[in-house]
XYZ file of C-alpha atoms in Angstrom:
269
model
C 7.294 18.523 -10.240
C 6.927 16.349 -7.253
C 4.061 16.428 -4.471
C 5.006 15.480 -0.739
C 3.496 11.919 -1.635
C 6.639 11.292 -4.312
C 4.198 11.636 -6.993
C 3.869 13.993 -10.015
C 1.318 16.709 -11.416
C 0.184 13.601 -12.944
C -0.482 11.516 -9.938
C 2.966 8.673 -11.625
C 5.720 7.776 -9.224
C 8.077 10.139 -9.574
C 11.883 9.025 -9.625
C 12.683 9.556 -6.465
C 16.693 10.052 -6.858
C 19.474 12.045 -9.266
C 23.019 12.663 -9.191
C 21.860 16.044 -8.125
C 20.957 15.336 -5.171
C 24.172 12.667 -4.209
C 25.656 13.936 -1.485
C 29.103 15.825 -1.376
C 30.981 13.505 1.043
C 29.386 10.559 -1.445
C 30.503 12.537 -5.075
C 33.517 10.996 -4.734
C 32.830 7.794 -5.473
C 29.500 8.709 -7.403
C 32.768 9.435 -9.381
C 35.060 6.348 -8.858
C 31.879 4.529 -9.623
C 31.916 5.375 -12.948
C 34.833 5.134 -13.971
C 35.582 1.279 -12.517
C 31.972 0.271 -14.357
C 33.250 1.619 -17.801
C 36.503 0.120 -17.157
C 35.030 -3.416 -16.001
C 32.253 -3.711 -17.990
C 32.727 -2.655 -22.310
C 30.202 -1.159 -24.395
C 29.430 -4.677 -26.322
C 28.641 -6.167 -22.312
C 27.312 -2.958 -20.210
C 24.179 -1.197 -21.223
C 23.685 0.573 -19.027
C 24.286 1.369 -14.903
C 22.672 2.928 -12.586
C 22.804 4.391 -8.487
C 19.543 3.184 -6.237
C 19.330 4.137 -2.699
C 20.261 6.467 0.317
C 23.237 7.714 -1.519
C 20.685 9.505 -4.564
C 17.814 9.919 -2.733
C 19.958 12.539 -0.466
C 19.852 10.860 2.516
C 22.915 9.149 3.099
C 24.879 9.053 6.395
C 28.965 8.814 5.529
C 30.412 5.793 7.601
C 26.918 4.067 7.478
C 25.609 3.981 4.671
C 26.317 1.834 1.851
C 26.908 2.136 -2.380
C 23.850 -0.238 -4.618
C 24.665 -0.114 -8.152
C 22.232 -1.793 -11.003
C 23.672 -2.633 -14.188
C 22.076 -3.566 -16.779
C 24.043 -6.199 -19.204
C 22.904 -6.596 -22.862
C 23.621 -10.656 -22.311
C 22.517 -12.393 -19.525
C 25.389 -12.350 -16.394
C 27.247 -14.915 -16.528
C 30.231 -15.848 -14.018
C 32.683 -13.223 -15.767
C 29.989 -10.555 -15.577
C 29.909 -11.329 -11.678
C 33.527 -11.967 -11.104
C 33.569 -8.203 -12.581
C 30.960 -6.697 -10.774
C 33.058 -8.354 -7.297
C 35.648 -7.111 -7.990
C 33.911 -3.033 -7.913
C 32.489 -4.346 -4.829
C 35.602 -4.409 -3.587
C 37.685 -1.720 -5.324
C 34.737 1.106 -4.212
C 34.511 -0.435 -0.514
C 37.975 -1.190 -0.147
C 39.146 2.535 -1.208
C 36.457 4.652 0.024
C 35.296 5.130 3.934
C 32.349 6.956 3.149
C 30.660 3.942 2.701
C 29.708 0.395 4.336
C 29.437 -1.692 2.002
C 29.341 -1.498 -2.188
C 26.604 -3.972 -3.847
C 26.000 -4.329 -7.678
C 23.125 -5.997 -9.051
C 23.750 -7.573 -12.446
C 20.687 -7.759 -15.276
C 19.864 -8.027 -18.762
C 17.964 -5.499 -20.867
C 15.891 -8.819 -21.760
C 14.472 -9.433 -18.605
C 14.265 -5.944 -16.768
C 11.870 -4.906 -20.240
C 10.272 -7.866 -20.615
C 5.884 -8.367 -19.812
C 7.222 -10.682 -16.401
C 9.068 -8.050 -14.283
C 6.605 -4.659 -15.927
C 5.497 -3.618 -12.565
C 9.258 -5.210 -10.710
C 12.362 -5.034 -11.469
C 10.929 -2.328 -14.452
C 9.093 -0.529 -12.541
C 12.383 -0.732 -10.292
C 14.926 1.293 -12.925
C 11.971 3.240 -13.509
C 11.232 4.708 -10.464
C 14.068 4.077 -8.188
C 17.102 4.065 -10.358
C 19.134 7.241 -11.262
C 20.490 6.810 -14.326
C 24.724 7.205 -14.053
C 25.748 5.232 -17.455
C 24.492 4.329 -20.763
C 20.790 4.762 -22.209
C 17.828 5.065 -19.351
C 15.423 2.521 -19.950
C 13.187 4.440 -17.947
C 11.905 5.388 -21.810
C 11.292 1.867 -22.614
C 8.751 1.936 -19.431
C 6.104 2.930 -18.407
C 4.636 5.316 -15.862
C 3.244 3.686 -12.367
C 0.835 4.765 -9.606
C 0.483 3.503 -6.337
C -1.574 0.301 -7.485
C -2.263 -3.169 -6.234
C -1.250 -4.888 -9.100
C 2.073 -3.004 -8.347
C 1.584 -3.344 -4.815
C 1.470 -6.965 -6.232
C 4.138 -7.777 -8.253
C 6.630 -5.981 -6.059
C 6.231 -7.164 -2.743
C 3.500 -10.590 -3.037
C 6.298 -13.001 -2.569
C 7.355 -13.379 1.101
C 5.956 -16.225 1.938
C 8.154 -17.724 -0.216
C 11.473 -15.817 1.336
C 10.267 -16.389 5.132
C 11.716 -19.953 4.858
C 14.799 -18.833 3.836
C 15.550 -16.307 6.309
C 14.960 -18.893 8.735
C 16.895 -20.701 7.806
C 20.697 -17.818 7.614
C 19.035 -17.001 10.827
C 19.504 -19.948 12.501
C 23.036 -21.062 10.114
C 24.581 -17.458 11.539
C 27.609 -17.963 13.153
C 28.015 -14.646 13.840
C 26.671 -11.004 15.912
C 27.837 -9.711 12.328
C 25.878 -11.851 9.788
C 23.533 -11.498 12.476
C 23.071 -7.820 11.691
C 23.965 -8.590 8.191
C 20.122 -11.020 8.536
C 18.580 -8.280 10.435
C 19.341 -5.279 8.037
C 18.412 -7.209 5.539
C 14.953 -8.801 6.193
C 13.163 -5.968 8.452
C 13.721 -3.538 4.873
C 11.907 -5.997 3.524
C 9.788 -6.149 6.026
C 8.835 -2.792 6.471
C 8.929 -2.418 2.675
C 6.291 -4.445 2.500
C 3.445 -3.623 5.304
C 4.087 -0.420 3.437
C 2.921 -1.612 0.088
C 0.248 -3.438 1.313
C -1.469 -0.221 1.851
C 0.313 1.870 -0.675
C -2.930 2.116 -2.506
C -4.663 2.918 0.077
C -2.564 6.138 0.586
C -1.820 7.275 -2.350
C 1.558 7.881 -3.248
C 5.526 6.509 -2.422
C 7.989 7.124 -0.462
C 11.354 5.307 0.529
C 11.911 6.367 3.969
C 11.455 3.907 6.820
C 10.047 5.664 9.013
C 7.074 6.718 6.886
C 6.389 3.842 5.913
C 5.955 2.334 9.036
C 3.494 5.113 10.205
C 1.730 4.898 6.658
C 1.218 1.161 7.016
C 0.453 1.701 11.485
C -2.464 4.208 10.041
C -4.198 1.556 8.161
C -2.692 -1.982 10.673
C -3.102 0.035 14.272
C -2.510 -3.539 15.888
C 0.914 -4.030 14.265
C 2.002 -0.912 13.775
C 4.789 -1.389 17.266
C 5.899 -4.037 15.136
C 6.467 -2.681 11.623
C 8.253 0.191 13.717
C 10.286 -2.107 15.639
C 11.761 -3.718 11.983
C 11.719 -0.108 11.323
C 13.937 0.856 13.623
C 16.337 -2.350 13.039
C 16.607 -1.578 9.525
C 18.311 2.083 10.880
C 20.415 0.135 13.448
C 20.585 -3.656 13.432
C 20.593 -5.890 15.796
C 21.717 -9.442 16.846
C 19.131 -10.013 19.167
C 17.437 -13.200 18.222
C 13.632 -12.113 20.706
C 13.581 -9.216 18.365
C 14.352 -11.400 14.945
C 12.162 -13.596 15.921
C 9.137 -10.908 16.426
C 9.180 -10.208 12.666
C 10.173 -13.482 11.201
C 8.061 -15.877 13.396
C 4.841 -13.563 14.079
C 5.345 -10.750 12.242
C 6.367 -12.012 8.825
C 3.629 -14.571 8.166
C 1.028 -12.636 9.853
C 2.374 -10.077 6.946
C 2.457 -12.322 3.966
C -1.402 -13.942 4.655
C -2.932 -10.190 4.972
C -0.711 -9.756 1.326
C -1.657 -12.348 -0.272
C -6.047 -11.577 0.433
C -6.044 -8.275 -0.266
C -3.215 -8.121 -3.271
C -2.748 -11.621 -4.529
C 0.428 -13.526 -5.128
C 2.976 -12.376 -6.860
C 3.556 -14.598 -10.743
C 5.822 -16.943 -10.029
C 8.950 -16.316 -11.851
C 10.399 -19.131 -13.856
């Protein structure tokens, strides 16, 4: 049972997706993804595969939404593993007009189950990923509440990515590149804005509009900027002035406020 706040009746974050929620238009894509992954990764390499994002949440729009996959491997991903994943991405993207891009993340099970990643990648698998192939790693992970610890470990590193965003925006040569960057940047800002207030809001959502409104209730003076980010996340823009508002004004403020409220994410190797 899931509440309207994204929690189960015991107050833990409920897993947000399922194969039953996949829209009919995307069912052939998911079936093909399962087949291609199984063909590309032998059992001695692949532990399990997962869907995440709008497709398993049931909110995907044909021709607009992308297909997001995570593969848990028995060993650290190799160059050959990455090449195989790239081939799966390209084949699915070329075959199905329903999806506007395919992305495959690769991690080893040791990392996903590690103490360091318990409240970041571990939480991501347990709560935001839908099992597609193999043993579900969620069975080996704890249940999660919308705590300050979870907020810190999921999005407490925004200050580290801001310089990277500025460099990539400066290097973008086409409007298409700018729109691609805008989509990723704005999504990350909305999610960071939401997790900043998540413990006070008392639940979980991946919905961009709901996330922005949850943030707005606590930070009305920054509400317009986060709503702008939510709009750009849905309909990416190449408008550099709008992107500058997000990266040079909202981003630094959000990183500082986040550190003050929740602290900084534990350093990764």
